[in-house]
mmCIF file of C-alpha atoms in Angstrom:
data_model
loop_
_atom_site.group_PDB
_atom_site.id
_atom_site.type_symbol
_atom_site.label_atom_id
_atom_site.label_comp_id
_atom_site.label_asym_id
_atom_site.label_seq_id
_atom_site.Cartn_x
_atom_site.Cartn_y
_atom_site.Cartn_z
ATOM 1 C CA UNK A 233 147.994 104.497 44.492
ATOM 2 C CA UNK A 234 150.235 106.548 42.188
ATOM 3 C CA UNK A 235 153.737 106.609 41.220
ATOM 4 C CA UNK A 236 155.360 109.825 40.329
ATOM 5 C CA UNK A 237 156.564 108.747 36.352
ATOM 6 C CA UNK A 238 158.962 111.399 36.192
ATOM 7 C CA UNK A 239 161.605 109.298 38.275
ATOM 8 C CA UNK A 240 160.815 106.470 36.152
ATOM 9 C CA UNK A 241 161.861 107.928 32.633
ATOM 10 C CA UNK A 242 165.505 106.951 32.273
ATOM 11 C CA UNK A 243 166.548 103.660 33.532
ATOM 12 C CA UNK A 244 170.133 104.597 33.078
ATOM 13 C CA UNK A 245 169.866 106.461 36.493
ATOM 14 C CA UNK A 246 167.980 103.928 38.533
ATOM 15 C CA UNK A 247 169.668 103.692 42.000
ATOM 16 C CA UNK A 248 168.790 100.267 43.920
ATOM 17 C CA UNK A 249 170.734 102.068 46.712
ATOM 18 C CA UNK A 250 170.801 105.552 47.303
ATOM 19 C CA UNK A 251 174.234 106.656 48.607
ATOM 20 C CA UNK A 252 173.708 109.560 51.432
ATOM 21 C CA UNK A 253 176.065 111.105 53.442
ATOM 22 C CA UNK A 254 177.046 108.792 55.925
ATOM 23 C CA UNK A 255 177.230 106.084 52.830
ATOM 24 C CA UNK A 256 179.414 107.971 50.753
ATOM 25 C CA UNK A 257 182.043 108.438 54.167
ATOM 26 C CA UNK A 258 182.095 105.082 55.529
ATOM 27 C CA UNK A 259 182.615 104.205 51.470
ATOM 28 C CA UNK A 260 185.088 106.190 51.732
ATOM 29 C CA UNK A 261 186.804 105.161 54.920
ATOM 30 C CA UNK A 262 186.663 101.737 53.891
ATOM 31 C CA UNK A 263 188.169 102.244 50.706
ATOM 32 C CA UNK A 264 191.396 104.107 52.654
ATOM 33 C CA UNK A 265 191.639 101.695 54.997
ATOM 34 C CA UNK A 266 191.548 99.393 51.941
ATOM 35 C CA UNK A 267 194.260 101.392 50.351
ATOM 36 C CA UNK A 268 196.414 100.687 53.685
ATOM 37 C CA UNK A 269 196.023 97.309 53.837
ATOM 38 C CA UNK A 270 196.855 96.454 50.214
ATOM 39 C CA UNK A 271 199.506 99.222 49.429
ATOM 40 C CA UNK A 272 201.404 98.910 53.086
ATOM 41 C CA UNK A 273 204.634 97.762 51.987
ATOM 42 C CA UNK A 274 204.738 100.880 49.363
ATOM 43 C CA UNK A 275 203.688 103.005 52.469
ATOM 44 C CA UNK A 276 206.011 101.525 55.230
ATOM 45 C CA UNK A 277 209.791 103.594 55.386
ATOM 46 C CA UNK A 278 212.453 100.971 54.792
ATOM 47 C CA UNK A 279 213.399 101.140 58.640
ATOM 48 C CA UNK A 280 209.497 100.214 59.553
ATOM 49 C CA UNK A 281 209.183 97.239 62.037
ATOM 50 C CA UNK A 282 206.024 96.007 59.850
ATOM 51 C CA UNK A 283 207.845 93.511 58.408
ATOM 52 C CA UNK A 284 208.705 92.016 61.266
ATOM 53 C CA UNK A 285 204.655 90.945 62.013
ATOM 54 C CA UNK A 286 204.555 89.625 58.174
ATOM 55 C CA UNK A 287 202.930 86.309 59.388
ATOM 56 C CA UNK A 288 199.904 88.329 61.516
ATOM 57 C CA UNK A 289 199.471 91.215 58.832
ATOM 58 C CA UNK A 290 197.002 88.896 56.769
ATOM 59 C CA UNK A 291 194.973 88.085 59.655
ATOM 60 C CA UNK A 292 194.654 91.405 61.439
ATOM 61 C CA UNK A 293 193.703 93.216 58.183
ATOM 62 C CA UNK A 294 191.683 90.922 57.092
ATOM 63 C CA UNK A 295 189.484 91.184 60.829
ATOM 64 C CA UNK A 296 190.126 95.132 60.141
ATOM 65 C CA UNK A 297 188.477 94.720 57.031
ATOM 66 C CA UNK A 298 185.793 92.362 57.767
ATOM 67 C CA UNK A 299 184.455 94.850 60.121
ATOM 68 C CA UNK A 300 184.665 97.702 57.925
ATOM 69 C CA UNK A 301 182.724 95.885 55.424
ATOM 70 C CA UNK A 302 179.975 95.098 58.073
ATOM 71 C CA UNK A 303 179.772 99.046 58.713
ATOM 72 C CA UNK A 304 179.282 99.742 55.371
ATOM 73 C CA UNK A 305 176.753 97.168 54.880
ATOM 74 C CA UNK A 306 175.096 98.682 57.680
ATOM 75 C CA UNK A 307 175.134 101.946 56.088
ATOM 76 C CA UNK A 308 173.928 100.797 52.687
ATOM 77 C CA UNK A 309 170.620 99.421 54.838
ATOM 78 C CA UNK A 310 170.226 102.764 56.287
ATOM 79 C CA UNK A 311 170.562 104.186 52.905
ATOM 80 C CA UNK A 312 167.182 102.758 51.475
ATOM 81 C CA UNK A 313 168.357 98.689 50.805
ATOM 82 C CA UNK A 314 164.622 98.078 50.793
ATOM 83 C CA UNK A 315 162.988 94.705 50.150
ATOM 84 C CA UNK A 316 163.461 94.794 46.317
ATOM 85 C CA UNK A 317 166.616 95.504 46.551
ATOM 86 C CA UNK A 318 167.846 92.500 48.556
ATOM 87 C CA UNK A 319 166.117 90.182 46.666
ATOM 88 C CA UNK A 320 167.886 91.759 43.660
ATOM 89 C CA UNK A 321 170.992 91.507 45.332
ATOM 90 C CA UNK A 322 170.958 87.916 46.118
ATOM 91 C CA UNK A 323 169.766 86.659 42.734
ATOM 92 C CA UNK A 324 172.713 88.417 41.309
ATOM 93 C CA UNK A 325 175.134 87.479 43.892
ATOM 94 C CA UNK A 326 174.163 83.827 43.711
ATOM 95 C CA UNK A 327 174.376 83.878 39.938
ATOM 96 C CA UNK A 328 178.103 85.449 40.096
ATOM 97 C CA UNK A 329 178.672 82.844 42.649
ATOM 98 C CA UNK A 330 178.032 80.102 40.463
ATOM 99 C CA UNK A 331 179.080 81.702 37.528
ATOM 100 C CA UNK A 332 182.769 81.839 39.591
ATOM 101 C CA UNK A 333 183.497 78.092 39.745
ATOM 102 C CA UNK A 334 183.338 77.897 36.041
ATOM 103 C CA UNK A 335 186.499 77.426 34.385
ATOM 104 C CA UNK A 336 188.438 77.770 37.857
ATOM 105 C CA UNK A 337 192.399 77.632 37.595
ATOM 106 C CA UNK A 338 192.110 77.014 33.985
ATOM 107 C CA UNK A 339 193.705 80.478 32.115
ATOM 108 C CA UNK A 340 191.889 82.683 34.126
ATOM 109 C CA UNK A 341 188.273 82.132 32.836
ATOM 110 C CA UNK A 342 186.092 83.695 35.175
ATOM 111 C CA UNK A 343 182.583 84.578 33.519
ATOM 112 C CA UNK A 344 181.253 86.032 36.755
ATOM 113 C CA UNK A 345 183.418 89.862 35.967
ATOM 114 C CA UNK A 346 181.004 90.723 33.127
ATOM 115 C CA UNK A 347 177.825 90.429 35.240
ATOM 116 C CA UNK A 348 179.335 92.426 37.987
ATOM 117 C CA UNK A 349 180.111 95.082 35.454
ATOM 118 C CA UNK A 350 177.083 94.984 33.749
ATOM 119 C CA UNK A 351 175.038 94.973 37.472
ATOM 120 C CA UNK A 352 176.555 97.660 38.311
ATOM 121 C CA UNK A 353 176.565 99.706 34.984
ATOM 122 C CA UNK A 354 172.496 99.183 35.593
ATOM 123 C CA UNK A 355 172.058 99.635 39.444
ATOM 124 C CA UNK A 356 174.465 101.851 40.478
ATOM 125 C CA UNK A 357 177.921 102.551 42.559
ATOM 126 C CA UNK A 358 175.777 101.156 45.932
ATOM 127 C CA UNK A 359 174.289 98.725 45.013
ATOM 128 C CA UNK A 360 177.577 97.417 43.149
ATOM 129 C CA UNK A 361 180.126 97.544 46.133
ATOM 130 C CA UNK A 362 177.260 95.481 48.328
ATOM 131 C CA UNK A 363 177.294 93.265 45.273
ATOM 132 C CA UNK A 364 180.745 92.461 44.653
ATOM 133 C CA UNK A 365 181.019 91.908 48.398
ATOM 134 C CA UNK A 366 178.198 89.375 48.769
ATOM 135 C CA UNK A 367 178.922 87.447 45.814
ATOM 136 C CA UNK A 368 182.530 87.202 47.021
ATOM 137 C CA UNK A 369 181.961 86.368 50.293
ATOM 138 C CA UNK A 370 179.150 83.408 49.055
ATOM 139 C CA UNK A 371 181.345 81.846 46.175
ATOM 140 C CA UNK A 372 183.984 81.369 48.555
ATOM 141 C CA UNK A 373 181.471 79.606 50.823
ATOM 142 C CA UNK A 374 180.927 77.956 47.755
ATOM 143 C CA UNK A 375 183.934 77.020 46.890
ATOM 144 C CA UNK A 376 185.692 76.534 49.964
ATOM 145 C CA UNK A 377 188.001 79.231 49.453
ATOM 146 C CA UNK A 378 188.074 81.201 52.619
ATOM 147 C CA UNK A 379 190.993 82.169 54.497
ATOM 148 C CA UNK A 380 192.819 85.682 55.109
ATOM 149 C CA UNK A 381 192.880 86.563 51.525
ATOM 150 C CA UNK A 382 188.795 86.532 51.380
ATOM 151 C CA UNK A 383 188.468 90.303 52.870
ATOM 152 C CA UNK A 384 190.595 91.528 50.352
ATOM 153 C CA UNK A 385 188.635 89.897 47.493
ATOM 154 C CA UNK A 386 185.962 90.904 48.553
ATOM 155 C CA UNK A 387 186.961 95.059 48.706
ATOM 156 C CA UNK A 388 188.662 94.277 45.355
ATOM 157 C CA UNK A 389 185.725 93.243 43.899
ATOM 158 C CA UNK A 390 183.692 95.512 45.383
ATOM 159 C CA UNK A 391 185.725 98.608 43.917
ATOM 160 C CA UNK A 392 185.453 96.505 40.813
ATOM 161 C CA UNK A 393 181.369 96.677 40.481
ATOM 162 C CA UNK A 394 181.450 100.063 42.238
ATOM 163 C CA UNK A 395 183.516 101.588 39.404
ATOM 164 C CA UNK A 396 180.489 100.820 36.565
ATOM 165 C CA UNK A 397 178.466 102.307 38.338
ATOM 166 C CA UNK A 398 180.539 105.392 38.586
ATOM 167 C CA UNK A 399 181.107 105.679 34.537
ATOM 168 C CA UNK A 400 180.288 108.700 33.824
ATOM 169 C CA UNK A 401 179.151 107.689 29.866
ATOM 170 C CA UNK A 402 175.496 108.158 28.873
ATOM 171 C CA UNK A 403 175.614 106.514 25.787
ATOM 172 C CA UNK A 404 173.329 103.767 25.038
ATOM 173 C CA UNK A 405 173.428 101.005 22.244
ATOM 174 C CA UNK A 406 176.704 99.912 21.024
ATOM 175 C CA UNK A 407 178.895 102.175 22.484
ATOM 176 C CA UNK A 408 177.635 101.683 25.964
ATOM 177 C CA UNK A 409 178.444 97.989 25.450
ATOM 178 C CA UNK A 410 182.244 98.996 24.085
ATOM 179 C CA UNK A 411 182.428 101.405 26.811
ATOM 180 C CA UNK A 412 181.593 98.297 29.459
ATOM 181 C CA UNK A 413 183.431 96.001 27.418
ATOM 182 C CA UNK A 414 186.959 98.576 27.823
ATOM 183 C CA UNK A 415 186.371 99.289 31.484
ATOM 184 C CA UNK A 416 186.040 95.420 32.390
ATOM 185 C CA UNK A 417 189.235 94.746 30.614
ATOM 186 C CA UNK A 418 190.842 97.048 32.687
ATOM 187 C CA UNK A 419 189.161 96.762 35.750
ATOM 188 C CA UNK A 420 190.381 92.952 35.422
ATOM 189 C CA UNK A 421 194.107 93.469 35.254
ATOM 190 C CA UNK A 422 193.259 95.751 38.567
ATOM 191 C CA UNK A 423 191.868 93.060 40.128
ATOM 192 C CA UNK A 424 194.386 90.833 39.480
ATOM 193 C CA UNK A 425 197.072 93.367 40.201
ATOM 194 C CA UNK A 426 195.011 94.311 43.835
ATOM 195 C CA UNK A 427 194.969 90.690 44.821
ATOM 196 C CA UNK A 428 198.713 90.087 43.930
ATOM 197 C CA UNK A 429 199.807 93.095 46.171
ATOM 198 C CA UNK A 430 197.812 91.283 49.103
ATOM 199 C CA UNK A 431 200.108 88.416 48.553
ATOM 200 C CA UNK A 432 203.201 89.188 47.408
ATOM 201 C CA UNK A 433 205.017 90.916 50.552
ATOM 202 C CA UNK A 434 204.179 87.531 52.173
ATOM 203 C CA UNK A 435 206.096 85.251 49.782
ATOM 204 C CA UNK A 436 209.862 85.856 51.774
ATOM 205 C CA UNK A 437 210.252 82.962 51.679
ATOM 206 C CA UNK A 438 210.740 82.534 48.453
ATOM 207 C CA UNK A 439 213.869 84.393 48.243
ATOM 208 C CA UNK A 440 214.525 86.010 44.925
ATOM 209 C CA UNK A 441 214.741 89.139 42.779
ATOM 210 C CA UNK A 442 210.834 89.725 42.762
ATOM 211 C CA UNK A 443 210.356 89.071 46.324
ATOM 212 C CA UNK A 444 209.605 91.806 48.948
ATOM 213 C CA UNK A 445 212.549 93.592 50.355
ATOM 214 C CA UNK A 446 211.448 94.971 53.520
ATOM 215 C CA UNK A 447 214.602 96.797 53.737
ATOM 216 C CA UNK A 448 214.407 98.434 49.651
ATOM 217 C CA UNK A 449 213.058 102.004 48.720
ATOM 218 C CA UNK A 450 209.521 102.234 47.062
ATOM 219 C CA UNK A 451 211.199 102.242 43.232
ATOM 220 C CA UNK A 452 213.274 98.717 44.102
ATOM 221 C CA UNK A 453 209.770 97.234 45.469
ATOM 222 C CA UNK A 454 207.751 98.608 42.588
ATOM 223 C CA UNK A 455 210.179 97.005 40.008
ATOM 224 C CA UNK A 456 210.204 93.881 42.163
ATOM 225 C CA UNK A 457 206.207 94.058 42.189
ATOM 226 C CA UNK A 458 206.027 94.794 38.684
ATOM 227 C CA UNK A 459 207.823 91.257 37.667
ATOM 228 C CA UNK A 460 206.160 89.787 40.066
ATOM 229 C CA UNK A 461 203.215 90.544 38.182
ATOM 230 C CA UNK A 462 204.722 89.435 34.938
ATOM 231 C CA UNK A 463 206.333 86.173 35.709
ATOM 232 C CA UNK A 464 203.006 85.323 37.973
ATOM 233 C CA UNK A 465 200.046 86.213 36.895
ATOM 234 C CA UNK A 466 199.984 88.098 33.626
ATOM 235 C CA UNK A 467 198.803 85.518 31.226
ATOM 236 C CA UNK A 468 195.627 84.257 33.755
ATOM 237 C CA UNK A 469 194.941 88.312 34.165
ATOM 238 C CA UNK A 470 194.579 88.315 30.512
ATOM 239 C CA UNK A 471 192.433 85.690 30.205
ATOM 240 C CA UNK A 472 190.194 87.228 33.001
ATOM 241 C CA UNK A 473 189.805 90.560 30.769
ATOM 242 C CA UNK A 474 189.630 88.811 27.767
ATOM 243 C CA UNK A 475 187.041 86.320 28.407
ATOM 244 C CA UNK A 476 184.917 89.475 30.190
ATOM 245 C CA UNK A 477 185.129 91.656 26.600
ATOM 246 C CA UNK A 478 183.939 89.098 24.450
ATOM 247 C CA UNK A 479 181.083 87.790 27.446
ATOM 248 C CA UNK A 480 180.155 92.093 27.679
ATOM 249 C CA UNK A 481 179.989 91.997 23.867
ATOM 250 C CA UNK A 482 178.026 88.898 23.200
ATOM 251 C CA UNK A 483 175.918 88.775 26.202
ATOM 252 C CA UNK A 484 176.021 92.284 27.426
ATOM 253 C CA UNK A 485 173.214 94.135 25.155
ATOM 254 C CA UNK A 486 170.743 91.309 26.010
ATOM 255 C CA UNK A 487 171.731 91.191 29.573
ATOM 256 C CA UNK A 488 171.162 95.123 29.610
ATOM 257 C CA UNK A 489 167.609 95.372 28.776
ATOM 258 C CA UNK A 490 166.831 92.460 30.905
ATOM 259 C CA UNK A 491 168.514 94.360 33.914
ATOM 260 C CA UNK A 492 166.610 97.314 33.236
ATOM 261 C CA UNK A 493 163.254 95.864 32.546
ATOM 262 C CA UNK A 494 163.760 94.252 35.870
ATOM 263 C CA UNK A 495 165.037 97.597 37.533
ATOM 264 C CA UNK A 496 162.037 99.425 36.216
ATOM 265 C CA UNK A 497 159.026 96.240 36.827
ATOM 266 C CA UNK A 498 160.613 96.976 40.548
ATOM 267 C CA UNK A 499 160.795 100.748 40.801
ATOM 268 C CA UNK A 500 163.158 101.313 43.020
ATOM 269 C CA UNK A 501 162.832 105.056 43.355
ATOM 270 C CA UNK A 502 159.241 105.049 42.686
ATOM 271 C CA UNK A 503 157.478 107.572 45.101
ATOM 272 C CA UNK A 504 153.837 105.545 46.304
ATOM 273 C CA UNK A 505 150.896 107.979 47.292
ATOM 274 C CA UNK A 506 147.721 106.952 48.075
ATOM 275 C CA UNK A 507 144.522 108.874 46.587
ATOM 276 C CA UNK A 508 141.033 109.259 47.923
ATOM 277 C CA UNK A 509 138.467 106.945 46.544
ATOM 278 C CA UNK A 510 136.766 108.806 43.321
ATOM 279 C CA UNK A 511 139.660 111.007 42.940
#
């Protein structure tokens, strides 16, 4: 038994999922229904009825989006989630899992962002949006934190581990770790500004100037959104990204080569032929 070494060269390219055709669309239609269900108040005309449902929305997108998320889980198994691969995916979900508790509701210290950009830096776009799903959807098992805003933590984190993957930087050595380091500060205040926009149109009650006004234009919601942001959730955002740079720039180099060394001891995309005896 041989494996073809040619496909084992550069670990930078290792693929624990291999994204065909019917991946990349239900990705894709997943991600715009996504899109939908965190964006609708920016996508609703002023005169829309939607508002009126504001107590069901939650629910029904988060059932919309717990099936989607089955359907692309169902397409990542189709796409080559072999043996190896699931076992790589629950270590690393369980370790982001427990990883998420740590520091909860104190300034926004949440170590488990680094190893979902790093994991999916190493293993792909795939293998990253099945990541940041599972881990999601077992820390808040874990932590008791399920309810309708669970779906949409879990796509938010998925897109979150998805987009290392799709970095399109080869470098290696320091400035891969800056790179990783820049995107996860980013990536964080996306996050954070994702999961606000899944609850902020449902906070009428709270009437004020940064509330949603069902009945304003996209530019008076935007502003409204905007300090929303500011006056909610700024300072825990920035703890978020800045506790994942300096975790990605102490921890990230070593927590590289591990990945990889595990990524290549597994071969993912190894190609096994069998050879005659004396051959």
């Amino acid at each position: 038994m041989t494996r073809d070494p040619a496909r084992l060269r550069d670990p930078v390219t290792v693929r624990a999922v291999r994204l065909g055709p019917r991946s990349v669309l239900t990705l894709a239609l997943v991600s715009a229904v996504g899109v939908v269900a965190f964006g609708w108040p920016f996508l609703a005309p002023p005169t829309s009825q939607v508002g009126t449902h504001a107590q069901d929305a939650p629910w029904l997108f988060a059932g919309l989006l717990v099936l989607l998320v089955a359907v692309v889980a169902a397409a990542l198994a189709e796409s080559g989630l072999g043996p190896k691969a699931v076992a790589m995916l629950g270590v690393l979900a369980a370790t982001g899992a427990a990883l998420r508790p740590i520091g909860a509701g104190t300034a926004g210290i949440e170590p488990m962002f680094f190893l979902m950009v790093l994991s999916g830096r190493v293993l792909g776009p795939g293998f990253g949006f099945a990541l940041g799903n599972v881990t999601m959807f077992a820390s808040a098992l874990l932590t008791g934190g399920v309810g309708p805003w669970m779906p949409f933590q879990m796509l938010a984190m998925g897109w979150f581990t998805m987009g290392a993957g799709l970095l399109p930087v080869r470098a290696r050595g320091r400035t891969e770790v800056r790179v990783l380091a820049a995107y996860g500060f980013l990536a964080a205040f996306a996050y954070g500004t994702a999961m606000n926009m899944a609850g902020w149109p449902f906070m009428g009650a709270l009437a004020s100037d940064i509330a949603f006004d069902p009945h304003a234009d996209v530019p008076a919601n935007l502003a409204r959104f905007l300090a929303y942001c500011v006056a909610t959730s700024l300072g825990w955002d920035l703890g978020r990204a800045l506790v994942t740079v300096v975790l990605t720039l102490t921890l990230g180099p070593a927590l590289l080569r591990g990945l990889r060394r595990a990524t290549r001891r597994a071969a993912f995309e190894a190609q096994v032929t069998f050879e005659a005896p004396g051959r």
